[in-house]
Amino acid sequence: MSTPSPIRIAAVLSADHRRILMAHAREVNFPEGTRIFEEGRPATAFWIVRSGAVTLQVPMPGRRPAPVEDLGPGELVGWSWLFPPYVWQLSAEAMTPVRAYEFDAEAIRMVMDANPAFGSAFGHWVGRVLAHRLHSTRVRLMDLYAPRSASGSLP
């Protein structure tokens, strides 16, 4: 499995920007095994993990979903809410009991529009997370599905 994202909210957003965001937080819990969201469904919220582990997965036709990254405390769960058409691009599952902060996507988009400094900082953070996730997904899928030689290594 890939290593957890090095992009945690506390390391990227200023204390002022974290305060703005957290003013819109709602505490939620997900029991182990809960599907937090499914690829192709509307993306209306996002989460920041407080404790526990969430696995991001790529659904694979005719196969079990491929796990691509494990997320832990301080990490963003979900980015599809920020970009039209606001539909999940991956799926997510709670691998342990998870405590998280939940955010209404539309409300945060409105805050981003109303406060350009916050919007820019927050958008850059999501962009960095997205770039990291795309790389992790690519590496994981190559690891799982790249052709192998008879010795088990890549050709």
Tab-separated table of C-alpha atoms in Angstrom:
chain	number	residue	atom	x	y	z
A	1	MET	CA	0.000	0.000	0.000
A	2	SER	CA	1.213	3.553	-0.560
A	3	THR	CA	2.455	5.677	2.304
A	4	PRO	CA	0.100	8.236	3.828
A	5	SER	CA	-0.051	11.660	2.214
A	6	PRO	CA	2.529	14.127	3.533
A	7	ILE	CA	0.000	16.921	2.996
A	8	ARG	CA	-1.783	17.448	6.309
A	9	ILE	CA	-3.944	20.485	6.964
A	10	ALA	CA	-1.919	21.792	9.929
A	11	ALA	CA	1.265	21.867	7.854
A	12	VAL	CA	-0.284	23.743	4.925
A	13	LEU	CA	-2.982	26.175	6.097
A	14	SER	CA	-2.294	29.090	8.437
A	15	ALA	CA	-3.948	29.159	11.848
A	16	ASP	CA	-6.311	31.908	10.622
A	17	HIS	CA	-7.368	29.871	7.599
A	18	ARG	CA	-7.838	26.760	9.747
A	19	ARG	CA	-10.090	28.796	12.070
A	20	ILE	CA	-12.207	29.949	9.116
A	21	LEU	CA	-12.577	26.373	7.913
A	22	MET	CA	-13.254	24.873	11.336
A	23	ALA	CA	-16.071	27.350	11.953
A	24	HIS	CA	-17.989	25.187	9.440
A	25	ALA	CA	-16.988	21.775	10.851
A	26	ARG	CA	-19.348	19.157	12.197
A	27	GLU	CA	-17.994	16.157	14.111
A	28	VAL	CA	-18.981	12.752	12.693
A	29	ASN	CA	-18.087	9.116	13.313
A	30	PHE	CA	-17.870	6.239	10.847
A	31	PRO	CA	-17.857	2.637	12.104
A	32	GLU	CA	-15.262	0.297	10.618
A	33	GLY	CA	-16.362	-0.895	7.165
A	34	THR	CA	-18.531	2.152	6.391
A	35	ARG	CA	-18.510	3.258	2.756
A	36	ILE	CA	-18.001	7.011	3.139
A	37	PHE	CA	-18.592	7.738	-0.533
A	38	GLU	CA	-18.840	5.903	-3.851
A	39	GLU	CA	-17.367	6.770	-7.231
A	40	GLY	CA	-19.968	8.356	-9.508
A	41	ARG	CA	-22.232	9.644	-6.728
A	42	PRO	CA	-22.781	13.357	-5.963
A	43	ALA	CA	-19.943	14.917	-3.950
A	44	THR	CA	-21.721	17.168	-1.435
A	45	ALA	CA	-19.364	17.008	1.546
A	46	PHE	CA	-15.762	16.333	2.500
A	47	TRP	CA	-13.969	15.293	5.683
A	48	ILE	CA	-10.759	15.801	7.587
A	49	VAL	CA	-9.783	12.731	9.598
A	50	ARG	CA	-9.421	13.243	13.358
A	51	SER	CA	-8.595	9.618	14.197
A	52	GLY	CA	-8.724	6.274	12.441
A	53	ALA	CA	-7.908	5.158	8.914
A	54	VAL	CA	-9.721	5.654	5.615
A	55	THR	CA	-8.764	3.816	2.441
A	56	LEU	CA	-9.315	5.375	-0.964
A	57	GLN	CA	-10.253	2.863	-3.634
A	58	VAL	CA	-10.635	2.713	-7.394
A	59	PRO	CA	-13.592	0.544	-8.407
A	60	MET	CA	-12.488	-2.086	-10.930
A	61	PRO	CA	-15.114	-3.669	-13.200
A	62	GLY	CA	-15.451	-7.375	-12.443
A	63	ARG	CA	-12.948	-7.159	-9.567
A	64	ARG	CA	-12.742	-5.966	-6.004
A	65	PRO	CA	-11.975	-2.257	-5.637
A	66	ALA	CA	-8.248	-1.507	-5.800
A	67	PRO	CA	-6.983	0.280	-2.673
A	68	VAL	CA	-4.785	3.210	-3.648
A	69	GLU	CA	-4.042	5.138	-0.464
A	70	ASP	CA	-4.585	5.064	3.287
A	71	LEU	CA	-5.463	8.343	4.995
A	72	GLY	CA	-5.060	9.221	8.656
A	73	PRO	CA	-5.345	12.131	11.082
A	74	GLY	CA	-5.189	15.600	9.546
A	75	GLU	CA	-5.740	14.340	6.013
A	76	LEU	CA	-8.416	15.397	3.543
A	77	VAL	CA	-10.981	12.797	2.507
A	78	GLY	CA	-12.521	13.862	-0.786
A	79	TRP	CA	-11.704	16.534	-3.333
A	80	SER	CA	-14.355	15.986	-6.042
A	81	TRP	CA	-16.715	18.417	-4.247
A	82	LEU	CA	-14.545	21.340	-5.394
A	83	PHE	CA	-14.743	20.763	-9.157
A	84	PRO	CA	-17.844	20.547	-11.359
A	85	PRO	CA	-19.678	18.313	-11.960
A	86	TYR	CA	-19.162	17.546	-8.194
A	87	VAL	CA	-19.157	13.762	-8.609
A	88	TRP	CA	-16.837	11.417	-6.689
A	89	GLN	CA	-13.873	10.160	-8.717
A	90	LEU	CA	-12.881	7.467	-6.189
A	91	SER	CA	-14.551	5.560	-3.357
A	92	ALA	CA	-13.639	5.673	0.335
A	93	GLU	CA	-14.070	3.197	3.186
A	94	ALA	CA	-13.430	3.460	6.924
A	95	MET	CA	-10.874	0.732	7.667
A	96	THR	CA	-11.065	1.356	11.421
A	97	PRO	CA	-13.537	3.377	13.450
A	98	VAL	CA	-13.079	6.938	12.163
A	99	ARG	CA	-13.710	10.260	13.834
A	100	ALA	CA	-13.744	13.144	11.390
A	101	TYR	CA	-14.750	16.710	10.783
A	102	GLU	CA	-17.389	16.961	8.079
A	103	PHE	CA	-17.882	20.019	5.877
A	104	ASP	CA	-20.745	20.986	3.594
A	105	ALA	CA	-19.153	21.426	0.172
A	106	GLU	CA	-21.446	24.183	-1.070
A	107	ALA	CA	-20.958	26.234	2.108
A	108	ILE	CA	-17.160	25.985	1.851
A	109	ARG	CA	-17.219	26.933	-1.851
A	110	MET	CA	-19.200	30.048	-0.852
A	111	VAL	CA	-16.652	30.892	1.890
A	112	MET	CA	-13.843	30.447	-0.650
A	113	ASP	CA	-15.567	32.879	-3.025
A	114	ALA	CA	-16.269	35.423	-0.270
A	115	ASN	CA	-12.720	35.331	1.161
A	116	PRO	CA	-10.193	35.237	-1.708
A	117	ALA	CA	-7.140	34.761	0.555
A	118	PHE	CA	-8.755	31.763	2.246
A	119	GLY	CA	-10.065	30.493	-1.101
A	120	SER	CA	-6.621	30.662	-2.661
A	121	ALA	CA	-4.870	28.963	0.260
A	122	PHE	CA	-7.521	26.285	0.596
A	123	GLY	CA	-7.664	25.683	-3.167
A	124	HIS	CA	-3.882	25.319	-3.298
A	125	TRP	CA	-4.026	22.791	-0.470
A	126	VAL	CA	-6.684	20.736	-2.259
A	127	GLY	CA	-4.643	20.967	-5.458
A	128	ARG	CA	-1.540	19.627	-3.688
A	129	VAL	CA	-3.590	16.816	-2.192
A	130	LEU	CA	-5.070	16.029	-5.616
A	131	ALA	CA	-1.639	15.899	-7.270
A	132	HIS	CA	-0.399	13.561	-4.535
A	133	ARG	CA	-3.481	11.315	-4.872
A	134	LEU	CA	-3.154	11.056	-8.641
A	135	HIS	CA	0.472	10.010	-8.270
A	136	SER	CA	-0.398	7.481	-5.543
A	137	THR	CA	-3.210	6.046	-7.658
A	138	ARG	CA	-0.960	5.673	-10.681
A	139	VAL	CA	1.787	3.963	-8.669
A	140	ARG	CA	-0.677	1.611	-6.964
A	141	LEU	CA	-2.413	0.617	-10.198
A	142	MET	CA	0.925	-0.040	-11.884
A	143	ASP	CA	1.920	-2.171	-8.905
A	144	LEU	CA	-1.324	-4.145	-9.109
A	145	TYR	CA	-1.819	-4.512	-12.856
A	146	ALA	CA	1.449	-3.976	-14.737
A	147	PRO	CA	2.568	-7.027	-16.714
A	148	ARG	CA	5.191	-9.117	-14.930
A	149	SER	CA	7.896	-11.396	-16.297
A	150	ALA	CA	8.133	-15.065	-15.320
A	151	SER	CA	10.425	-14.069	-12.419
A	152	GLY	CA	7.677	-11.823	-11.008
A	153	SER	CA	9.422	-8.554	-11.789
A	154	LEU	CA	8.385	-5.969	-14.332
A	155	PRO	CA	9.679	-6.659	-17.853
